[in-house]
Structure formats: structure tokens, C-alpha cells
PDB file of C-alpha atoms in Angstrom:
ATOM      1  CA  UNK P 187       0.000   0.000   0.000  1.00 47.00           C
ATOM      2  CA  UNK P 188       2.962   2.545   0.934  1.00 46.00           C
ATOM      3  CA  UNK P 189       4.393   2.088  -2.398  1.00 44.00           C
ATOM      4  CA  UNK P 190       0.822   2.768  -4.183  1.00 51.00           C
ATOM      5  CA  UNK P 191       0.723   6.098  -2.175  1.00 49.00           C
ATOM      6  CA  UNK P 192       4.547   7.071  -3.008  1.00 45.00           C
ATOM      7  CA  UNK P 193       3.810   6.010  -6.911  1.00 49.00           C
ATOM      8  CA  UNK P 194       0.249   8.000  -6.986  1.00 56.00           C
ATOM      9  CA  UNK P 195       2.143  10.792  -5.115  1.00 50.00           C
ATOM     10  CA  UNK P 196       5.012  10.784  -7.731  1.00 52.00           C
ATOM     11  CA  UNK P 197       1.698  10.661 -10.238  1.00 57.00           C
ATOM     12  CA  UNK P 198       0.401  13.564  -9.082  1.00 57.00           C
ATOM     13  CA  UNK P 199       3.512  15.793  -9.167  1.00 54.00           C
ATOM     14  CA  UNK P 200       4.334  14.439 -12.381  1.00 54.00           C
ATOM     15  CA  UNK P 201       0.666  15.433 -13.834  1.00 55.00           C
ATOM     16  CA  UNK P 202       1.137  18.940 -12.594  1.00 54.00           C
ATOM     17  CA  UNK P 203       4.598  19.908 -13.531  1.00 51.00           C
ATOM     18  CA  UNK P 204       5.266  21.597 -17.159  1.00 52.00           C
ATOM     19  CA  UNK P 205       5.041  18.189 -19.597  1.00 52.00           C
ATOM     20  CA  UNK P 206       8.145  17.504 -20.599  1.00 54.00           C
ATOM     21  CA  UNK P 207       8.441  13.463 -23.014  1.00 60.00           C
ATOM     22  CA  UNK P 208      11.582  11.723 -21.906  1.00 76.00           C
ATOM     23  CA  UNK P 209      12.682   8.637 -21.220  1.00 85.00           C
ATOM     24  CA  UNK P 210      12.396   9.627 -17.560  1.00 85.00           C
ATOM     25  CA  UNK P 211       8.859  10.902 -17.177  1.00 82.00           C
ATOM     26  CA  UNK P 212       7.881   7.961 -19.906  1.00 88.00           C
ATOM     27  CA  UNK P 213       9.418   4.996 -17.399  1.00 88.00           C
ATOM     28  CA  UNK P 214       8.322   7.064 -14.250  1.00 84.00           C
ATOM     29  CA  UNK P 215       4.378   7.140 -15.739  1.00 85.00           C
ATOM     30  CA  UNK P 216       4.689   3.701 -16.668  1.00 89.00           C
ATOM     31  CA  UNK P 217       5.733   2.277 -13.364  1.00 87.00           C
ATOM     32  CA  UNK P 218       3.000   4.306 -11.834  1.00 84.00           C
ATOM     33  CA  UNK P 219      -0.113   3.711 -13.477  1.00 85.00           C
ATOM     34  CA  UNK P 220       0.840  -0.324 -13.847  1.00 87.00           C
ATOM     35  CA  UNK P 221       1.223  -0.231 -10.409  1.00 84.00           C
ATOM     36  CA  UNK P 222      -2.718   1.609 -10.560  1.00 80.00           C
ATOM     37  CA  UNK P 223      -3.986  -0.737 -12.705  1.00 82.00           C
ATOM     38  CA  UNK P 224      -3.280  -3.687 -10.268  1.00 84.00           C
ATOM     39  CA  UNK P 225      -4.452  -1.853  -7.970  1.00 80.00           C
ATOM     40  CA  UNK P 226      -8.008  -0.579  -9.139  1.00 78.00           C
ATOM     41  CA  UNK P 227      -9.004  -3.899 -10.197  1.00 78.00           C
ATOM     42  CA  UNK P 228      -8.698  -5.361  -6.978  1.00 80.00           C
ATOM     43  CA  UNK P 229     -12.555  -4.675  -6.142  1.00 79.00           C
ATOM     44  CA  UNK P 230     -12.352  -0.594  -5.671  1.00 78.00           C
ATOM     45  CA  UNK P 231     -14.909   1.212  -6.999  1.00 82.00           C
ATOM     46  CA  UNK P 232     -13.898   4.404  -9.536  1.00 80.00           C
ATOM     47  CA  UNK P 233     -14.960   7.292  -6.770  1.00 84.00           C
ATOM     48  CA  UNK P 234     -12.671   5.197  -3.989  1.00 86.00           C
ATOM     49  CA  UNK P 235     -10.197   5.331  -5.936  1.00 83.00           C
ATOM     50  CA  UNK P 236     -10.885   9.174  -6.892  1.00 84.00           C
ATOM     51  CA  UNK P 237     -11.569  10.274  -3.250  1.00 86.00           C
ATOM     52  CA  UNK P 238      -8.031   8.084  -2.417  1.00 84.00           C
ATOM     53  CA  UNK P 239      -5.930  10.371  -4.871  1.00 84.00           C
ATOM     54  CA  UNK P 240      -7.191  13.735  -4.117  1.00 87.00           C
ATOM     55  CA  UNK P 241      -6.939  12.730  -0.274  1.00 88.00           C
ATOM     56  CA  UNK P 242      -3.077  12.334  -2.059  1.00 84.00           C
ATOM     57  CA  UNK P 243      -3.681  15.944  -3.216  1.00 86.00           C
ATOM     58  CA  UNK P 244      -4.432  17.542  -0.034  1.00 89.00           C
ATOM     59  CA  UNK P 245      -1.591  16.075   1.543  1.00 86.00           C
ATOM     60  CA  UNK P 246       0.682  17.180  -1.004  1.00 82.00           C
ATOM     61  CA  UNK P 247      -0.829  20.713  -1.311  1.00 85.00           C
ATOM     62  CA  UNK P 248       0.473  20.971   2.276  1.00 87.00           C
ATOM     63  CA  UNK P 249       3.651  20.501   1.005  1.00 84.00           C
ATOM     64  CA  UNK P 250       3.700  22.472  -2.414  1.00 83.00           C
ATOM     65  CA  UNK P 251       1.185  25.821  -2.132  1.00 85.00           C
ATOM     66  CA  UNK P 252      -1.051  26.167  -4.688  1.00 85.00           C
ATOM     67  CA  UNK P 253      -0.764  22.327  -5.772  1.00 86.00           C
ATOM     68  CA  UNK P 254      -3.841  21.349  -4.301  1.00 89.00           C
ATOM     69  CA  UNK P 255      -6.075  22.892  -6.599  1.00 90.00           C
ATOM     70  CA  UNK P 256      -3.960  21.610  -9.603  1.00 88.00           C
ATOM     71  CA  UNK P 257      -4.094  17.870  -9.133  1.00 87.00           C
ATOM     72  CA  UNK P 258      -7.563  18.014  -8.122  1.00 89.00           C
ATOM     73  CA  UNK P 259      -8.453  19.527 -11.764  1.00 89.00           C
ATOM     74  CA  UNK P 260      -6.362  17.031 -13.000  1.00 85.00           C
ATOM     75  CA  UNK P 261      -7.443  14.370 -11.039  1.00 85.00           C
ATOM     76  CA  UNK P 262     -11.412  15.290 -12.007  1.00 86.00           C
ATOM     77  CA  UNK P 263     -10.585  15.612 -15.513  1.00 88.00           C
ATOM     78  CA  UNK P 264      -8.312  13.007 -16.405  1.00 86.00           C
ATOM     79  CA  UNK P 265      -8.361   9.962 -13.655  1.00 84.00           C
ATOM     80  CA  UNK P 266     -11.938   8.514 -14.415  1.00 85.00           C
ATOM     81  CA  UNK P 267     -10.973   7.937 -17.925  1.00 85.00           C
ATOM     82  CA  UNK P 268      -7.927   6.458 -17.188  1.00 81.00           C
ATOM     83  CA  UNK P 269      -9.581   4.050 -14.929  1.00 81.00           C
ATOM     84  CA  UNK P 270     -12.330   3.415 -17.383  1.00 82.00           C
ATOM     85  CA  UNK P 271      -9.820   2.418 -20.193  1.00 81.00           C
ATOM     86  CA  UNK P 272      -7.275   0.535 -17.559  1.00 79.00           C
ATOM     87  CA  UNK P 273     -10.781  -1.574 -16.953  1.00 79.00           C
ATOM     88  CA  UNK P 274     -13.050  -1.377 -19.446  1.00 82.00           C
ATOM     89  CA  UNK P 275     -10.706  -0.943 -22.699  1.00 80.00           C
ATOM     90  CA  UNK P 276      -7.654  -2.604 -21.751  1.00 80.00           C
ATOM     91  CA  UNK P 277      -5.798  -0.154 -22.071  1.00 80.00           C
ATOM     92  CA  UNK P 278      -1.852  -0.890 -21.394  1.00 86.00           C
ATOM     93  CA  UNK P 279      -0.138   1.719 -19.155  1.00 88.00           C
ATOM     94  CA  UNK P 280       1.927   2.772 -22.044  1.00 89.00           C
ATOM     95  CA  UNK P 281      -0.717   3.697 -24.126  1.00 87.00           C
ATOM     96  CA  UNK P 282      -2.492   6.038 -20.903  1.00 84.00           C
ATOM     97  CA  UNK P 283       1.288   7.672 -20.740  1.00 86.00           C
ATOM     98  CA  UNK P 284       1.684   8.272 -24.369  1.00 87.00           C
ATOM     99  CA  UNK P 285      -1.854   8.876 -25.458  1.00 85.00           C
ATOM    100  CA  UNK P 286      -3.801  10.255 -22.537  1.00 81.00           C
ATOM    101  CA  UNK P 287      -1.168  12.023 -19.818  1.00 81.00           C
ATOM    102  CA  UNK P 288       1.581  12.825 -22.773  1.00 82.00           C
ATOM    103  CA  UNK P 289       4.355  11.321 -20.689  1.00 83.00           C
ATOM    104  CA  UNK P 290       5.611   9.478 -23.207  1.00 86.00           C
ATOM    105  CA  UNK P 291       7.936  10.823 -26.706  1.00 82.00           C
TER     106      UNK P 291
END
């Protein structure tokens, strides 16, 4: 479970900072939403999971003012699609980081 939280937190601030596709960011991304995907189909429901990363956003808007707000709008915006195509479509975590989060070159 810690390293779920660390990966989602490393998400987050990853999702908010200026988009930059590297090798880096790509592998980073990657690790973090195959880690998600193992983790989201293991019986939680789309607004557990939701309400579990922005409780991740609160704690790191202590930690980085302003940041809050960010990853919430990014977390409402983008995280219930990538759930529904980690579930529903099949999506592979590479495809999410290229196509959806533009992580990937």
C-alpha cells in the first residue's frame, strides 16, 4: 500500500509539472499507473479510488502551495478515464502515458 501512495504521489507531481516526453517521465508514468492498474481492479470502486488520490492531493498541497487545486483539476478531468480504459478498454499503461497524460515521446 505505501508504495501505491509514493507512486500516486510521484503521479500527481508528475501530472502537474510543465510536460516535458523523456525517457524519464515515460518509465516514471509507466511504473505508476501499472502499479494503478493492479491496484483498481482489486474490487475498488472508480470514486474510492478518486476520493483516495485527491486525499493524495491535499496532503501534497500541504507541502507544495497552490498544488492542491492543480491535481484536483487534473485528477477530475483526467483519472476517471484512465480508470475506465485501464478496466473497461484494456488499455496498457503505455498507451495512458503516451496517449492520454503525454508522458511518453
Amino acid at each position: 500500500m505505501k508504495v501505491i501512495v509514493v507512486l500516486s504521489c510521484l503521479l500527481a507531481v508528475s501530472l502537474a509539472a510543465p510536460q516535458t516526453r523523456n525517457e524519464l517521465t515515460c518509465s516514471l508514468c509507466t511504473s505508476v499507473i501499472t502499479d494503478l492498474d493492479a491496484w483498481i481492479t482489486s474490487d475498488k470502486t472508480e470514486s474510492e479510488i478518486v476520493n483516495f488520490v485527491k486525499q493524495i492531493c491535499s496532503v501534497l498541497g500541504n507541502l507544495i502551495q497552490g498544488f492542491e487545486e492543480t491535481c484536483n483539476s487534473l485528477v477530475t478531468a483526467q483519472l476517471p478515464s484512465i480508470i475506465d480504459g485501464l478496466v473497461n478498454d484494456n488499455l496498457n499503461p503505455t498507451q495512458i502515458c503516451t496517449d492520454v497524460l503525454a508522458a511518453c515521446p
